[in-house]
């Protein structure tokens, strides 16, 4: 099962902007390169992530618990295949 994220330059920038707008990220300028902006999680962002994590695990368990190991592996393979086939290859990062 994949554990990395598939982000394009465009959707990564959009996600970062939305997280910043909601107060979950700070975007200070780099002290080494004035053209660069850093992304740093805020205390509020960390709290939201920590609160959401157990809910995410519970949702995943509800989906996967009824499946045996073979069915679970098939589901993960199909989801991964769908993800890779619907994302333009030229835009994949870390793929």
Tab-separated table of C-alpha atoms in Angstrom:
chain	number	residue	atom	x	y	z
A	1	UNK	CA	0.000	0.000	0.000
A	2	UNK	CA	1.277	3.479	-0.876
A	3	UNK	CA	2.086	5.824	1.975
A	4	UNK	CA	3.242	8.818	-0.040
A	5	UNK	CA	1.076	11.610	-1.403
A	6	UNK	CA	0.472	12.437	-5.032
A	7	UNK	CA	0.516	16.189	-5.376
A	8	UNK	CA	0.868	18.316	-8.441
A	9	UNK	CA	2.384	21.766	-8.205
A	10	UNK	CA	-1.026	23.307	-8.762
A	11	UNK	CA	-3.046	21.333	-6.245
A	12	UNK	CA	-0.269	21.476	-3.617
A	13	UNK	CA	-0.215	25.267	-3.849
A	14	UNK	CA	-4.011	25.368	-3.585
A	15	UNK	CA	-4.029	23.105	-0.510
A	16	UNK	CA	-1.349	25.237	1.149
A	17	UNK	CA	-3.280	28.459	0.437
A	18	UNK	CA	-6.488	27.007	1.902
A	19	UNK	CA	-4.713	25.734	5.013
A	20	UNK	CA	-3.095	29.136	5.489
A	21	UNK	CA	-6.438	30.946	5.064
A	22	UNK	CA	-7.965	28.744	7.740
A	23	UNK	CA	-5.113	29.450	10.149
A	24	UNK	CA	-3.648	25.947	10.058
A	25	UNK	CA	-0.349	27.002	8.423
A	26	UNK	CA	1.977	29.986	8.690
A	27	UNK	CA	3.908	31.038	5.595
A	28	UNK	CA	7.000	32.933	6.772
A	29	UNK	CA	9.592	34.071	4.267
A	30	UNK	CA	12.826	32.143	4.140
A	31	UNK	CA	15.755	33.906	5.782
A	32	UNK	CA	18.114	32.222	3.281
A	33	UNK	CA	16.186	32.973	0.082
A	34	UNK	CA	13.825	35.957	0.045
A	35	UNK	CA	11.965	34.481	-2.939
A	36	UNK	CA	11.024	31.375	-0.968
A	37	UNK	CA	8.124	30.920	1.420
A	38	UNK	CA	8.145	28.247	4.093
A	39	UNK	CA	5.130	26.335	5.377
A	40	UNK	CA	4.868	25.758	9.113
A	41	UNK	CA	1.929	24.143	10.919
A	42	UNK	CA	0.296	26.350	13.558
A	43	UNK	CA	-0.821	25.191	16.998
A	44	UNK	CA	-4.410	25.249	15.725
A	45	UNK	CA	-3.412	23.185	12.686
A	46	UNK	CA	-1.633	20.652	14.877
A	47	UNK	CA	-4.667	20.366	17.179
A	48	UNK	CA	-7.004	19.812	14.211
A	49	UNK	CA	-4.685	17.128	12.815
A	50	UNK	CA	-4.388	15.395	16.189
A	51	UNK	CA	-8.172	15.500	16.704
A	52	UNK	CA	-8.856	14.217	13.180
A	53	UNK	CA	-6.392	11.321	13.258
A	54	UNK	CA	-8.431	8.940	15.467
A	55	UNK	CA	-11.562	9.731	13.430
A	56	UNK	CA	-9.705	8.918	10.223
A	57	UNK	CA	-8.506	5.600	11.664
A	58	UNK	CA	-12.050	4.748	12.788
A	59	UNK	CA	-13.437	5.498	9.302
A	60	UNK	CA	-10.746	3.353	7.666
A	61	UNK	CA	-11.495	0.499	10.058
A	62	UNK	CA	-15.223	0.695	9.268
A	63	UNK	CA	-14.407	0.294	5.582
A	64	UNK	CA	-11.790	-2.413	5.922
A	65	UNK	CA	-12.983	-4.528	8.877
A	66	UNK	CA	-15.606	-6.469	6.879
A	67	UNK	CA	-12.957	-7.472	4.326
A	68	UNK	CA	-10.641	-10.430	4.591
A	69	UNK	CA	-6.948	-9.911	3.783
A	70	UNK	CA	-7.330	-10.836	0.107
A	71	UNK	CA	-10.303	-8.480	-0.363
A	72	UNK	CA	-8.481	-5.673	1.442
A	73	UNK	CA	-5.405	-6.093	-0.754
A	74	UNK	CA	-7.591	-6.072	-3.877
A	75	UNK	CA	-9.386	-2.915	-2.712
A	76	UNK	CA	-6.095	-1.105	-2.054
A	77	UNK	CA	-4.696	-2.216	-5.428
A	78	UNK	CA	-7.820	-0.993	-7.244
A	79	UNK	CA	-7.772	2.347	-5.428
A	80	UNK	CA	-4.093	2.839	-6.206
A	81	UNK	CA	-4.639	1.922	-9.848
A	82	UNK	CA	-7.537	4.364	-10.090
A	83	UNK	CA	-5.474	7.132	-8.519
A	84	UNK	CA	-2.541	6.645	-10.883
A	85	UNK	CA	-4.762	6.383	-13.957
A	86	UNK	CA	-6.666	9.575	-13.191
A	87	UNK	CA	-3.587	11.705	-12.485
A	88	UNK	CA	-1.648	12.869	-15.550
A	89	UNK	CA	1.789	11.214	-15.453
A	90	UNK	CA	3.553	14.502	-16.186
A	91	UNK	CA	2.089	16.014	-13.013
A	92	UNK	CA	2.979	13.246	-10.566
A	93	UNK	CA	5.415	14.192	-7.836
A	94	UNK	CA	7.280	11.489	-5.985
A	95	UNK	CA	5.596	8.805	-8.051
